[in-house]
mmCIF file with all atom_site columns, C-alpha atoms and ligand atoms in Angstrom:
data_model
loop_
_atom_site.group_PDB
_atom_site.id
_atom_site.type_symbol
_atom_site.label_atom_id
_atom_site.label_alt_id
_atom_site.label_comp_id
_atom_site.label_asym_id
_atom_site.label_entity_id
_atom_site.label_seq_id
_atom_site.pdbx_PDB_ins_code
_atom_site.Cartn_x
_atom_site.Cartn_y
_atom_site.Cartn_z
_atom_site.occupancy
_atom_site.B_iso_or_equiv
_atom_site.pdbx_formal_charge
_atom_site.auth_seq_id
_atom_site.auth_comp_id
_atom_site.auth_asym_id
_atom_site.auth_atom_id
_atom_site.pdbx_PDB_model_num
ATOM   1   C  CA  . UNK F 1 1   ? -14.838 16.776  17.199  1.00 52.00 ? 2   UNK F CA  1
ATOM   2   C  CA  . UNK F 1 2   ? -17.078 17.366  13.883  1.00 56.00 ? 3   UNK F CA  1
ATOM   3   C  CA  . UNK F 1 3   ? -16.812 13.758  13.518  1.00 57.00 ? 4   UNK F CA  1
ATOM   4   C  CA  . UNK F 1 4   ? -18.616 12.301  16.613  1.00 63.00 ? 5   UNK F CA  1
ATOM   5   C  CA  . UNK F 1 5   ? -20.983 14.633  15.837  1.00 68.00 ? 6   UNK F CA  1
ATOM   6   C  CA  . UNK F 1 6   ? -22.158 13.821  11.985  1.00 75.00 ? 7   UNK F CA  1
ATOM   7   C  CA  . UNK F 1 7   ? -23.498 10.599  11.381  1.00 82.00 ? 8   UNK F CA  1
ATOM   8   C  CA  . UNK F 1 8   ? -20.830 8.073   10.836  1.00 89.00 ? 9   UNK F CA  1
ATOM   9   C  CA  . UNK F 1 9   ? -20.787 7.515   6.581   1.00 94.00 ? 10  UNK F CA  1
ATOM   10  C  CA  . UNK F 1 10  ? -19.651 4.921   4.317   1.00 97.00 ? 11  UNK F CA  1
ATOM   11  C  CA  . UNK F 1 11  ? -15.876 5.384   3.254   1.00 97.00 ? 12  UNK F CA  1
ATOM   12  C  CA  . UNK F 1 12  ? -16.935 3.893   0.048   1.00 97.00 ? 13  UNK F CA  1
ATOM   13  C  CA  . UNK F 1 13  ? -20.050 5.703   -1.270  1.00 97.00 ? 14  UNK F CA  1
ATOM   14  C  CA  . UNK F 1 14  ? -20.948 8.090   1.585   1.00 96.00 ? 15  UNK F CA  1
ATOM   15  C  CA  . UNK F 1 15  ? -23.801 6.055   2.559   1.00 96.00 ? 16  UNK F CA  1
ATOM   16  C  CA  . UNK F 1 16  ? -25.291 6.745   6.149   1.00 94.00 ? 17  UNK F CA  1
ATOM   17  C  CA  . UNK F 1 17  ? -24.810 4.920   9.094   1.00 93.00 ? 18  UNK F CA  1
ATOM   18  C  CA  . UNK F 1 18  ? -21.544 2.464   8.548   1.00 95.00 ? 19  UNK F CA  1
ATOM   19  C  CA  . UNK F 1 19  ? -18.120 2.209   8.392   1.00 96.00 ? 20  UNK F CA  1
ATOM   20  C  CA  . UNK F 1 20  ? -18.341 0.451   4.531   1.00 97.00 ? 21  UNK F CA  1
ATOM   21  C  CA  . UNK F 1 21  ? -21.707 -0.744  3.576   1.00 97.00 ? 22  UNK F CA  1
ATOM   22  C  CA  . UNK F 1 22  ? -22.531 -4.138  2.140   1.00 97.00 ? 23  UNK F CA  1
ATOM   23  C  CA  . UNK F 1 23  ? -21.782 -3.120  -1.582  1.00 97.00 ? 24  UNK F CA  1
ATOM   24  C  CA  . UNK F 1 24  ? -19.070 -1.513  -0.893  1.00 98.00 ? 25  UNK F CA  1
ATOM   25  C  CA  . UNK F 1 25  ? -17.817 -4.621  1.052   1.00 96.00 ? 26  UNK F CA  1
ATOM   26  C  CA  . UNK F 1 26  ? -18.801 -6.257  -1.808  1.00 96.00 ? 27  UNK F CA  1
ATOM   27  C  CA  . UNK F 1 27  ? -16.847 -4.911  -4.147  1.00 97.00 ? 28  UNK F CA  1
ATOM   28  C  CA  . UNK F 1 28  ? -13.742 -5.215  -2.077  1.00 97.00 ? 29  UNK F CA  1
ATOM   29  C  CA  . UNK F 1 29  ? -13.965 -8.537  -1.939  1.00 94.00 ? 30  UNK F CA  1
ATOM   30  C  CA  . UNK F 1 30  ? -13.565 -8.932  -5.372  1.00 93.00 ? 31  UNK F CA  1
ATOM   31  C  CA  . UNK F 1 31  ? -10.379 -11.668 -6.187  1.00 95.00 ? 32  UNK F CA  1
ATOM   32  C  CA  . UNK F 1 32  ? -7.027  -9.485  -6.942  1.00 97.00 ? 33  UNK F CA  1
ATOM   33  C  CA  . UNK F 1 33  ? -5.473  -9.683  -10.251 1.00 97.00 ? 34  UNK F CA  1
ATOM   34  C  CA  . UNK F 1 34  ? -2.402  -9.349  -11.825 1.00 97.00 ? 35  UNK F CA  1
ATOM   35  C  CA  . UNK F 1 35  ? -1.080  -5.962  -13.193 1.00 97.00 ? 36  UNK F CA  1
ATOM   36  C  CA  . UNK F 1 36  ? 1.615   -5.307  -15.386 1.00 97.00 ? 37  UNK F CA  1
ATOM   37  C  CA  . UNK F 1 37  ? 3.400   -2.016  -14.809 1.00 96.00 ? 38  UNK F CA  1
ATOM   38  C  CA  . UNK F 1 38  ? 5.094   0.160   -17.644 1.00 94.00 ? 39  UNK F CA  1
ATOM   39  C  CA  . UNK F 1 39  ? 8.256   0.279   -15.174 1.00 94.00 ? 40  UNK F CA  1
ATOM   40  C  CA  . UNK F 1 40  ? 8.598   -3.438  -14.699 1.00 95.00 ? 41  UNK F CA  1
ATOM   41  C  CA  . UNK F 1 41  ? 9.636   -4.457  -11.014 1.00 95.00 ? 42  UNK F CA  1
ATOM   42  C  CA  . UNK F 1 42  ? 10.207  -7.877  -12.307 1.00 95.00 ? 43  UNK F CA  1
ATOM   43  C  CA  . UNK F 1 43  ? 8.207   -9.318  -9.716  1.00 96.00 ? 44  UNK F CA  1
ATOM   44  C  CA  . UNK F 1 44  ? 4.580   -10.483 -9.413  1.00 97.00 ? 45  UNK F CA  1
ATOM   45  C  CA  . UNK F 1 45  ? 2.353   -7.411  -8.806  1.00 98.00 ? 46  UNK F CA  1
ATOM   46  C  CA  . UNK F 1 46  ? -0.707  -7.486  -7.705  1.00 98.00 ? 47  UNK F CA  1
ATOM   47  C  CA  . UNK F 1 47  ? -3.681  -5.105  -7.279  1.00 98.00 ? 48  UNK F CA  1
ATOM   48  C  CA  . UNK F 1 48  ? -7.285  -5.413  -4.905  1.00 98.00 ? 49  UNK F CA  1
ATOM   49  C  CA  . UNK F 1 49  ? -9.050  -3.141  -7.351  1.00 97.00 ? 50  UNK F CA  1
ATOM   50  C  CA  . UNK F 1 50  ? -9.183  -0.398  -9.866  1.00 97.00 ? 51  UNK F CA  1
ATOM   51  C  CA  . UNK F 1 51  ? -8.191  3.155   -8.997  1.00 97.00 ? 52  UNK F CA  1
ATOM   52  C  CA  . UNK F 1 52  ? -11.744 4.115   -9.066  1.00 97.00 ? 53  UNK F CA  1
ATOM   53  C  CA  . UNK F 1 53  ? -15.286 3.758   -7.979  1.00 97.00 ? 54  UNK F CA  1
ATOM   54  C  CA  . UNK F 1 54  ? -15.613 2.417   -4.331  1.00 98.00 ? 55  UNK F CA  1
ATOM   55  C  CA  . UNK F 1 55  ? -11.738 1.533   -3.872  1.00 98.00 ? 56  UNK F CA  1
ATOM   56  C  CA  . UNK F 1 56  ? -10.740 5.006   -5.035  1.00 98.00 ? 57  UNK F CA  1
ATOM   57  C  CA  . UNK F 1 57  ? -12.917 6.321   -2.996  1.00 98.00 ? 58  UNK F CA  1
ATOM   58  C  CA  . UNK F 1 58  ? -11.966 4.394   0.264   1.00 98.00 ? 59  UNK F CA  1
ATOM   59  C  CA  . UNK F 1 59  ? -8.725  4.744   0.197   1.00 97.00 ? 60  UNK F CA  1
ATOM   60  C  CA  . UNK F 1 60  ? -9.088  8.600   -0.402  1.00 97.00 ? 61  UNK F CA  1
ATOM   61  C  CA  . UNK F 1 61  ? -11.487 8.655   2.615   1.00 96.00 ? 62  UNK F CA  1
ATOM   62  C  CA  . UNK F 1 62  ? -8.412  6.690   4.229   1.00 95.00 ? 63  UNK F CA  1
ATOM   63  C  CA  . UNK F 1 63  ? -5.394  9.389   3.232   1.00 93.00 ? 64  UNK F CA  1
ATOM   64  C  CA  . UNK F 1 64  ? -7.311  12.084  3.289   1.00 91.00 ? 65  UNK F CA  1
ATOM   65  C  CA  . UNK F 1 65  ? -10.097 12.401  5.258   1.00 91.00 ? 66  UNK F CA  1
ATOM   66  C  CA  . UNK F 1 66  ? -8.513  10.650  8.347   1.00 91.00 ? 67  UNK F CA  1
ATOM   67  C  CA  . UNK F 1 67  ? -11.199 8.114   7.795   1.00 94.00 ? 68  UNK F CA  1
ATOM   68  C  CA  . UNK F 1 68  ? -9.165  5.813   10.112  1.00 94.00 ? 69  UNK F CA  1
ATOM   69  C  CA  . UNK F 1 69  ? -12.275 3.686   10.890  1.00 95.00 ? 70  UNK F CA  1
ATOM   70  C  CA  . UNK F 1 70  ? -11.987 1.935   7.583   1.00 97.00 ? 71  UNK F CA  1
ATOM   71  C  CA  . UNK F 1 71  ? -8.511  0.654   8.382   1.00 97.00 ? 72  UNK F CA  1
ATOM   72  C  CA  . UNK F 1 72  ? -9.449  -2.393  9.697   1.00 97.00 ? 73  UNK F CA  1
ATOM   73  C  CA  . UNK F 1 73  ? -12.372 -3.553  6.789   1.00 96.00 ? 74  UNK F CA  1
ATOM   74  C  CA  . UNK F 1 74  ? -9.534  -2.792  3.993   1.00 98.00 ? 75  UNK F CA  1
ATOM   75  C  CA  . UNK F 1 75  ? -6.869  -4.531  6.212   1.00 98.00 ? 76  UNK F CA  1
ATOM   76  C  CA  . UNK F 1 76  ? -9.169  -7.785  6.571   1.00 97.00 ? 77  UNK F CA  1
ATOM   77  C  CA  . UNK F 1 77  ? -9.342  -7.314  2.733   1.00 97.00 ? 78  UNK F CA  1
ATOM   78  C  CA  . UNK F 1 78  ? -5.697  -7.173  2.273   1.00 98.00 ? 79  UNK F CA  1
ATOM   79  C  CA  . UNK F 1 79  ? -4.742  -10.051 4.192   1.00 97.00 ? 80  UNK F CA  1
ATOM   80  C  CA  . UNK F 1 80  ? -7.888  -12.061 2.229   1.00 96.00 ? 81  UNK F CA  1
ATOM   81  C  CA  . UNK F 1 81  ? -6.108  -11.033 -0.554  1.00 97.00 ? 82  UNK F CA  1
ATOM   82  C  CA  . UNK F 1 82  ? -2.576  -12.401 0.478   1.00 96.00 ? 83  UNK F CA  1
ATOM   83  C  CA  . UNK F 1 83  ? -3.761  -15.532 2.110   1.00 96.00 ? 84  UNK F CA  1
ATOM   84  C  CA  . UNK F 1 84  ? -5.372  -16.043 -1.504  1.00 96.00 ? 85  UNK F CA  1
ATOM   85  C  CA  . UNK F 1 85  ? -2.109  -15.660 -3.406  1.00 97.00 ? 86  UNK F CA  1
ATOM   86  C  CA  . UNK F 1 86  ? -0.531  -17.854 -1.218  1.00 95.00 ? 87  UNK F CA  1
ATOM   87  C  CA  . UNK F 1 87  ? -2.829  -20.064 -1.125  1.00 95.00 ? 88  UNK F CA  1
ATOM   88  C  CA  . UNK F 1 88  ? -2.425  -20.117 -5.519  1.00 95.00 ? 89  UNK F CA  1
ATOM   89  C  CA  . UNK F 1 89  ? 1.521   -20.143 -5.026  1.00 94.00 ? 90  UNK F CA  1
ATOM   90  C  CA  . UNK F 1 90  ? 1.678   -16.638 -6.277  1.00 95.00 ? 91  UNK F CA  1
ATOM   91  C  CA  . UNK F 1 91  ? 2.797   -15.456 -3.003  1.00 93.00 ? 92  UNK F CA  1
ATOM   92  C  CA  . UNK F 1 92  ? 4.853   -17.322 -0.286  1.00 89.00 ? 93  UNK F CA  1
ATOM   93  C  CA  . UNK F 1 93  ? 3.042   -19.265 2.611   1.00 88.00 ? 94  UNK F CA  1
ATOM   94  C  CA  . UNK F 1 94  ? 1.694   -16.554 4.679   1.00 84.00 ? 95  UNK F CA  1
ATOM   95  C  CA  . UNK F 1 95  ? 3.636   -17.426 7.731   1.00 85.00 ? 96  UNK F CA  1
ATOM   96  C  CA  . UNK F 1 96  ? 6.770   -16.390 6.217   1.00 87.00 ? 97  UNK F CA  1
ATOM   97  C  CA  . UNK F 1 97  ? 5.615   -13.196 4.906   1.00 92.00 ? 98  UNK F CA  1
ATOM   98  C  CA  . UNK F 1 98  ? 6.779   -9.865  5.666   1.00 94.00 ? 99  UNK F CA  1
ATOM   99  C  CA  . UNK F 1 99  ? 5.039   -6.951  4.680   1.00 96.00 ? 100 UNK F CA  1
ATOM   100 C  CA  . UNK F 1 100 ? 6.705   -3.842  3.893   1.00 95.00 ? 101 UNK F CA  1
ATOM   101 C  CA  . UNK F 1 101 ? 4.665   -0.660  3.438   1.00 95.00 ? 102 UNK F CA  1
ATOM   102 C  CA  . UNK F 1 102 ? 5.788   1.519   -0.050  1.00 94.00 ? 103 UNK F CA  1
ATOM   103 C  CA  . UNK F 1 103 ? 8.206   4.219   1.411   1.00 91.00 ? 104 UNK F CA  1
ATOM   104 C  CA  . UNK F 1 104 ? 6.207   7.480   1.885   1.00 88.00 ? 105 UNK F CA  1
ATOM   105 C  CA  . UNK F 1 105 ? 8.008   10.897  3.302   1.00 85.00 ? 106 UNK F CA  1
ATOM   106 C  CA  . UNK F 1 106 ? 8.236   10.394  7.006   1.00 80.00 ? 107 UNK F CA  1
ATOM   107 C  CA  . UNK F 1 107 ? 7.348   14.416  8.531   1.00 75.00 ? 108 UNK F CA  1
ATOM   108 C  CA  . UNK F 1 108 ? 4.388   14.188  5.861   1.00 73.00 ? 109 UNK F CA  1
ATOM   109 C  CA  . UNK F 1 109 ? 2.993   10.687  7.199   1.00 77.00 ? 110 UNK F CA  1
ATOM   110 C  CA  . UNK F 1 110 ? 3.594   12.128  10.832  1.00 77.00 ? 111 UNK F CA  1
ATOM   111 C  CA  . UNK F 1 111 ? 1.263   15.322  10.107  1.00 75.00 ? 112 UNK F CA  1
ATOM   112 C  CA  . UNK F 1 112 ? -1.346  12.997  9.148   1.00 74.00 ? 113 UNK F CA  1
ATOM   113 C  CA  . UNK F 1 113 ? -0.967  11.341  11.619  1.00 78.00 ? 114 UNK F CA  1
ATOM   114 C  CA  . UNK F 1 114 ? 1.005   8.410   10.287  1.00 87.00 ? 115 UNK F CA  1
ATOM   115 C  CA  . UNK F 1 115 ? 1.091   6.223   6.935   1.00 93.00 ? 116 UNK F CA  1
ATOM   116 C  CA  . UNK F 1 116 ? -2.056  5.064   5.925   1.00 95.00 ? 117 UNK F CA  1
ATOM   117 C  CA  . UNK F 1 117 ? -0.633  2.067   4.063   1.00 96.00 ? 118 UNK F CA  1
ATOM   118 C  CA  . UNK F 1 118 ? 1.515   0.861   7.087   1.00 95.00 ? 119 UNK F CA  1
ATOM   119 C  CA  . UNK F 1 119 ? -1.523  1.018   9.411   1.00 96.00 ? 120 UNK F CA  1
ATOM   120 C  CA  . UNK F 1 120 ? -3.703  -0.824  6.909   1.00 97.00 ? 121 UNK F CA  1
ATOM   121 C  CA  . UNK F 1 121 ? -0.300  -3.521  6.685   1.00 97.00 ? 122 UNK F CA  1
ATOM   122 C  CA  . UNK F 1 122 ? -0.799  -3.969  10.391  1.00 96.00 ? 123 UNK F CA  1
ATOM   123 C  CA  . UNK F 1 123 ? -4.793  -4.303  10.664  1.00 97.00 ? 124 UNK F CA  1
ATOM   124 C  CA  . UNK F 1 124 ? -3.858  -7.383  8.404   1.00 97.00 ? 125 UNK F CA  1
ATOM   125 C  CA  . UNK F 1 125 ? -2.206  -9.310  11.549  1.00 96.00 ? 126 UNK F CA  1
ATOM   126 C  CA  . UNK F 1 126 ? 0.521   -10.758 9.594   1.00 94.00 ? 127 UNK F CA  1
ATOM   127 C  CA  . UNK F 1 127 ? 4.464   -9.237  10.389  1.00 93.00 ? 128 UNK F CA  1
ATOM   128 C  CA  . UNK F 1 128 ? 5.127   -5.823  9.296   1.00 94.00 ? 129 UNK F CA  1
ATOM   129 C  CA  . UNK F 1 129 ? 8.676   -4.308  8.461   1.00 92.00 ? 130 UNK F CA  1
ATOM   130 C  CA  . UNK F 1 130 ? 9.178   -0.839  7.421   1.00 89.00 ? 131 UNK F CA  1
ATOM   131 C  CA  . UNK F 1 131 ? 12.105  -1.251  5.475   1.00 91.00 ? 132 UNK F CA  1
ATOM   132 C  CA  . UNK F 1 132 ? 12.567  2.052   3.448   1.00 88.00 ? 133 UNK F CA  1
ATOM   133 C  CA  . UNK F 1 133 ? 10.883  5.945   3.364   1.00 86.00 ? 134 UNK F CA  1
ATOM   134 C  CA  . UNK F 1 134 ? 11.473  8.537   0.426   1.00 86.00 ? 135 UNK F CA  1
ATOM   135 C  CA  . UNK F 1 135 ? 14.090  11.650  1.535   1.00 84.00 ? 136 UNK F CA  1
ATOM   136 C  CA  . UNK F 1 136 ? 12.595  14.466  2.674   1.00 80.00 ? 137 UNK F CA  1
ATOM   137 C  CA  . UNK F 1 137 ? 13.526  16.274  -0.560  1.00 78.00 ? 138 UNK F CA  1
ATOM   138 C  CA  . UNK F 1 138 ? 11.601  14.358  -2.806  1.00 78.00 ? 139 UNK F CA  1
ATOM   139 C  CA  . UNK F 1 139 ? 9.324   15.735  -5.037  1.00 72.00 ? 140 UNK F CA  1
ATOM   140 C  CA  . UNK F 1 140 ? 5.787   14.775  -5.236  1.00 72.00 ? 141 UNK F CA  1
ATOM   141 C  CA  . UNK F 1 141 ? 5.183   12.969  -8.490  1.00 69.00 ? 142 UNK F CA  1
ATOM   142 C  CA  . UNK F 1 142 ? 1.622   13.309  -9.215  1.00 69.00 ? 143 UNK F CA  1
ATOM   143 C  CA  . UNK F 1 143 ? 1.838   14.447  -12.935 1.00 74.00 ? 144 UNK F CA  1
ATOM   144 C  CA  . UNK F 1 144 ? 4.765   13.215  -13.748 1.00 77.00 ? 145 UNK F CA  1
ATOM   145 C  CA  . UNK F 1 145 ? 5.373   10.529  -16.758 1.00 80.00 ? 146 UNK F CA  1
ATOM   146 C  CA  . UNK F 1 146 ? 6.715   7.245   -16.011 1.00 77.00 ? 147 UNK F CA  1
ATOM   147 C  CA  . UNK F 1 147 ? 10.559  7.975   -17.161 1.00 79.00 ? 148 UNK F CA  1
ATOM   148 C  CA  . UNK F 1 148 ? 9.917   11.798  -14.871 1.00 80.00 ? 149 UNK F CA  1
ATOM   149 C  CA  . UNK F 1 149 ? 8.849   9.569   -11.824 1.00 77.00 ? 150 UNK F CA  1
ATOM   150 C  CA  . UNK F 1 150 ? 11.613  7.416   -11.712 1.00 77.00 ? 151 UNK F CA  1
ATOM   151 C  CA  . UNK F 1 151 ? 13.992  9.262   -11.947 1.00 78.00 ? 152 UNK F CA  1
ATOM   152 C  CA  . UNK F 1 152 ? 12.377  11.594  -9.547  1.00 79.00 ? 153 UNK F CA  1
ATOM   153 C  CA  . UNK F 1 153 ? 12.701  8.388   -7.200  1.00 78.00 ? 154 UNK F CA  1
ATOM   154 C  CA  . UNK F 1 154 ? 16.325  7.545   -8.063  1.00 74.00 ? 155 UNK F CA  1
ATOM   155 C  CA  . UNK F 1 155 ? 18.445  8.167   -5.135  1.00 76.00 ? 156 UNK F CA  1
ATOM   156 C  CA  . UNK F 1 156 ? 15.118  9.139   -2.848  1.00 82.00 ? 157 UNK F CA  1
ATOM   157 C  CA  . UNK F 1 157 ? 14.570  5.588   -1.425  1.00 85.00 ? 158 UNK F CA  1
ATOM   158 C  CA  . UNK F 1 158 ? 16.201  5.352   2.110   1.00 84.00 ? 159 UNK F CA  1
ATOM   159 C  CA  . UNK F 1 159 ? 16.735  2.506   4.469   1.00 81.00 ? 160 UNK F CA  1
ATOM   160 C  CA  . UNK F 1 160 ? 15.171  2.612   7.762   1.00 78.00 ? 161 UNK F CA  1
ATOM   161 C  CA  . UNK F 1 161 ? 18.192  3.440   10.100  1.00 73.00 ? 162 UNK F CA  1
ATOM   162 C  CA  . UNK F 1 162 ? 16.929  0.874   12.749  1.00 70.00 ? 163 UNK F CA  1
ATOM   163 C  CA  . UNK F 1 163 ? 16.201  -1.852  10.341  1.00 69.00 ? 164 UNK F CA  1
ATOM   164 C  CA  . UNK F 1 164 ? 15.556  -5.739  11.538  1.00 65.00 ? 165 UNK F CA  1
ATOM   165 C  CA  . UNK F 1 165 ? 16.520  -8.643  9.573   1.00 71.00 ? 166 UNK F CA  1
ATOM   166 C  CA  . UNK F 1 166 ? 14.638  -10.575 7.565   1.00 76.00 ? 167 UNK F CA  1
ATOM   167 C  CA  . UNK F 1 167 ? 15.440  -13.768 5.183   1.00 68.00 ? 168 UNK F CA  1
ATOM   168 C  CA  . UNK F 1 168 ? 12.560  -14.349 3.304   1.00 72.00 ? 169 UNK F CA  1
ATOM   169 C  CA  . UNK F 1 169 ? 8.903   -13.177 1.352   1.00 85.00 ? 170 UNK F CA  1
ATOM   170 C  CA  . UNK F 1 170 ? 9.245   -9.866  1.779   1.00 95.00 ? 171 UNK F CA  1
ATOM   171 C  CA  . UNK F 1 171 ? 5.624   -8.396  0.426   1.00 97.00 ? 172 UNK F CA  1
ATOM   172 C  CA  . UNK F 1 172 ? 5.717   -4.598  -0.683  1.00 97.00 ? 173 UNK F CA  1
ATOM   173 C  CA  . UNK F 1 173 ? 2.293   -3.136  -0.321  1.00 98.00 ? 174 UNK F CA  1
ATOM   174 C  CA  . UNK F 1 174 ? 1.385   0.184   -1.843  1.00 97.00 ? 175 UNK F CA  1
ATOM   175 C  CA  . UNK F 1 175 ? -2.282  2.386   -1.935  1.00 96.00 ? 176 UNK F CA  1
ATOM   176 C  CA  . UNK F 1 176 ? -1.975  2.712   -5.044  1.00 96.00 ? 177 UNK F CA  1
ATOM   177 C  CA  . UNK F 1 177 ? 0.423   1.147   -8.702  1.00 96.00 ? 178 UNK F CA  1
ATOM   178 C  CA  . UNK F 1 178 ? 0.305   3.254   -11.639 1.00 94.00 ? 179 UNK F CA  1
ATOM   179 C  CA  . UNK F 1 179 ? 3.847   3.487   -13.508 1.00 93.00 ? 180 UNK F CA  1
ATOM   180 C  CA  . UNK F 1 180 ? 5.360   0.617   -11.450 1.00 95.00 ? 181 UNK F CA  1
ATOM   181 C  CA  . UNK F 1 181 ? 8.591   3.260   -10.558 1.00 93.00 ? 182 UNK F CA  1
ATOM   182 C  CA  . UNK F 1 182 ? 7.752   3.708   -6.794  1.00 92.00 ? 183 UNK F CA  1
ATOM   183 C  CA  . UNK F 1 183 ? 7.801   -0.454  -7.049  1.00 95.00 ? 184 UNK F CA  1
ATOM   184 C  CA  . UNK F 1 184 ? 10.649  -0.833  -8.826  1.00 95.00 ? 185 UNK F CA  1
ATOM   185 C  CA  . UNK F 1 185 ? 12.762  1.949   -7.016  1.00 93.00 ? 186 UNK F CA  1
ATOM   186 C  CA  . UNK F 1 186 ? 12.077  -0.037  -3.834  1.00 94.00 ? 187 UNK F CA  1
ATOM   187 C  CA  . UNK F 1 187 ? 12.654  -3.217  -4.591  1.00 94.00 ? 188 UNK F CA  1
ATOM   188 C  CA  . UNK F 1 188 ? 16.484  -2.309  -6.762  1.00 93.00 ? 189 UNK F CA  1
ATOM   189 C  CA  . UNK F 1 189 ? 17.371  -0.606  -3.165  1.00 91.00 ? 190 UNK F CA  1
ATOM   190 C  CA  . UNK F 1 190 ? 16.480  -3.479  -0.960  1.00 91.00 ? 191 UNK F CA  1
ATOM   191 C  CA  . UNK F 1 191 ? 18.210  -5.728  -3.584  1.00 91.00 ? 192 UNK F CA  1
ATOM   192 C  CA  . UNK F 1 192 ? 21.550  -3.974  -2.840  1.00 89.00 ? 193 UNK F CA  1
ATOM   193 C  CA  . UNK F 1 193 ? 20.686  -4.573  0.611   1.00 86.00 ? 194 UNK F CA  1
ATOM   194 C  CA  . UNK F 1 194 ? 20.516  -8.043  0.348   1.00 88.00 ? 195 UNK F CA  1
ATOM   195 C  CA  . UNK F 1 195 ? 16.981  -8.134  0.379   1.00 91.00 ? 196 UNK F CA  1
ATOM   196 C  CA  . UNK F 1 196 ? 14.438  -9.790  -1.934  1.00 91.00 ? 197 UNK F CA  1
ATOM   197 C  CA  . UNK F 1 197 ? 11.430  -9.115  -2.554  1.00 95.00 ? 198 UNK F CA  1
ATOM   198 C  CA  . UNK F 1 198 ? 8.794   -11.449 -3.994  1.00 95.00 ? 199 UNK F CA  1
ATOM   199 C  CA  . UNK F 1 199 ? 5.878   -9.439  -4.963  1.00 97.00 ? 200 UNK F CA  1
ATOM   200 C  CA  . UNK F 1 200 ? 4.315   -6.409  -4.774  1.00 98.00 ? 201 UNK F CA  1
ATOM   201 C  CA  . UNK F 1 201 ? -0.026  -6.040  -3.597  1.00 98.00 ? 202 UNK F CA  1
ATOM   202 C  CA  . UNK F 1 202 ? -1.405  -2.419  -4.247  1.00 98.00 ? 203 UNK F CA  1
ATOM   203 C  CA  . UNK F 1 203 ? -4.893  -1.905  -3.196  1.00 98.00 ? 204 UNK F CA  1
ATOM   204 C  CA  . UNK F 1 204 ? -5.529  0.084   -6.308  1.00 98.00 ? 205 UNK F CA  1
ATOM   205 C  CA  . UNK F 1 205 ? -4.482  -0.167  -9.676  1.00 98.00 ? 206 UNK F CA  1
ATOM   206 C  CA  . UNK F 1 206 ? -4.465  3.046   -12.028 1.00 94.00 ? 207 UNK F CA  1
HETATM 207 ZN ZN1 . ZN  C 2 .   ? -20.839 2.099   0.534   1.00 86.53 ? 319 ZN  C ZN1 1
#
């Protein structure tokens, strides 16, 4: 209710009066670039920005400020971003992509009213799987070291009970990459499900 009655701000730098101003769109746009994780998924990864500044900023005003009104502008910029890497060959042809949103706890992504990343996957327009969410018992591994988190993740990554097929350029898209062991957990699961996956996007780097 407090929300239709404040002035709408920017997501990025709290400016008045828009969803994401024209810096802030701006610096979004800027061309993704390759990041090399300490846990290596052994496949392309990808990142839209720096954990910091505007994109920190946006996709915080995204998770947790139910800032749902930016989903769209960052999913335009996520599919700009894919079409681009396709477009270079660093990604398949966008037609056959699938993307598949990082697992997240499912009861936590329903309190909030469901996963930011997957809704940002689907502003894109291109085909969206969920293909795996973390157990319930999980811990959350903010703080933890790069060794700590993945073997914090070991075990945690589930298949979707209800999950459809698919052959080919499956595209796992995270908020955020900092160790790579989220990635890398993710994709060694699918693998022994006969899936492969061919790259991973993040919209932030850390
Ligand atoms: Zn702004």
């Amino acid at each position: 209710m407090l929300e239709l009655l404040l002035p709408k701000r920017c997501a990025g730098c709290g400016a008045v009066g828009v969803t994401l101003c024209e810096p802030c769109r701006t610096a979004w746009r800027r061309i993704p670039f390759r990041v090399e994780p300490r846990v290596d998924p052994r496949v392309p990864v990808f990142a839209l920005g720096p954990w910091g500044g505007v994109h920190r900023s946006t996709v915080l005003a995204i998770k947790e400020r139910g800032r749902r009104d930016a989903i769209p502008e960052v999913g335009a910029v996520l599919r700009s971003a894919i079409v681009f890497l396709s477009a270079r060959g660093e990604l398949p042809e966008c037609s056959g992509i699938v993307l598949s949103p990082a697992p997240t706890r499912k009861r936590a992504a329903r309190l909030r009213g469901g996963d930011p990343v997957t809704a940002i996957c689907r502003a894109t327009g291109l085909t969206v799987v969920q293909l795996v969410h973390l157990d319930a018992s999980v811990e959350d591994s903010a703080g933890l070291d790069a060794p700590a988190r993945r073997a914090n993740l070991v075990g945690a990554v589930r298949d979707e009970r209800r999950r459809p097929r698919v052959d080919e350029g499956v595209v796992l898209v995270d908020d955020v990459v900092t160790t790579g062991a989220t990635a890398t957990a993710t994709i060694e699961r699918l693998s022994v499900a006969g899936i492969q996956v061919t790259g991973v996007v993040a919209l932030t780097a850390a």
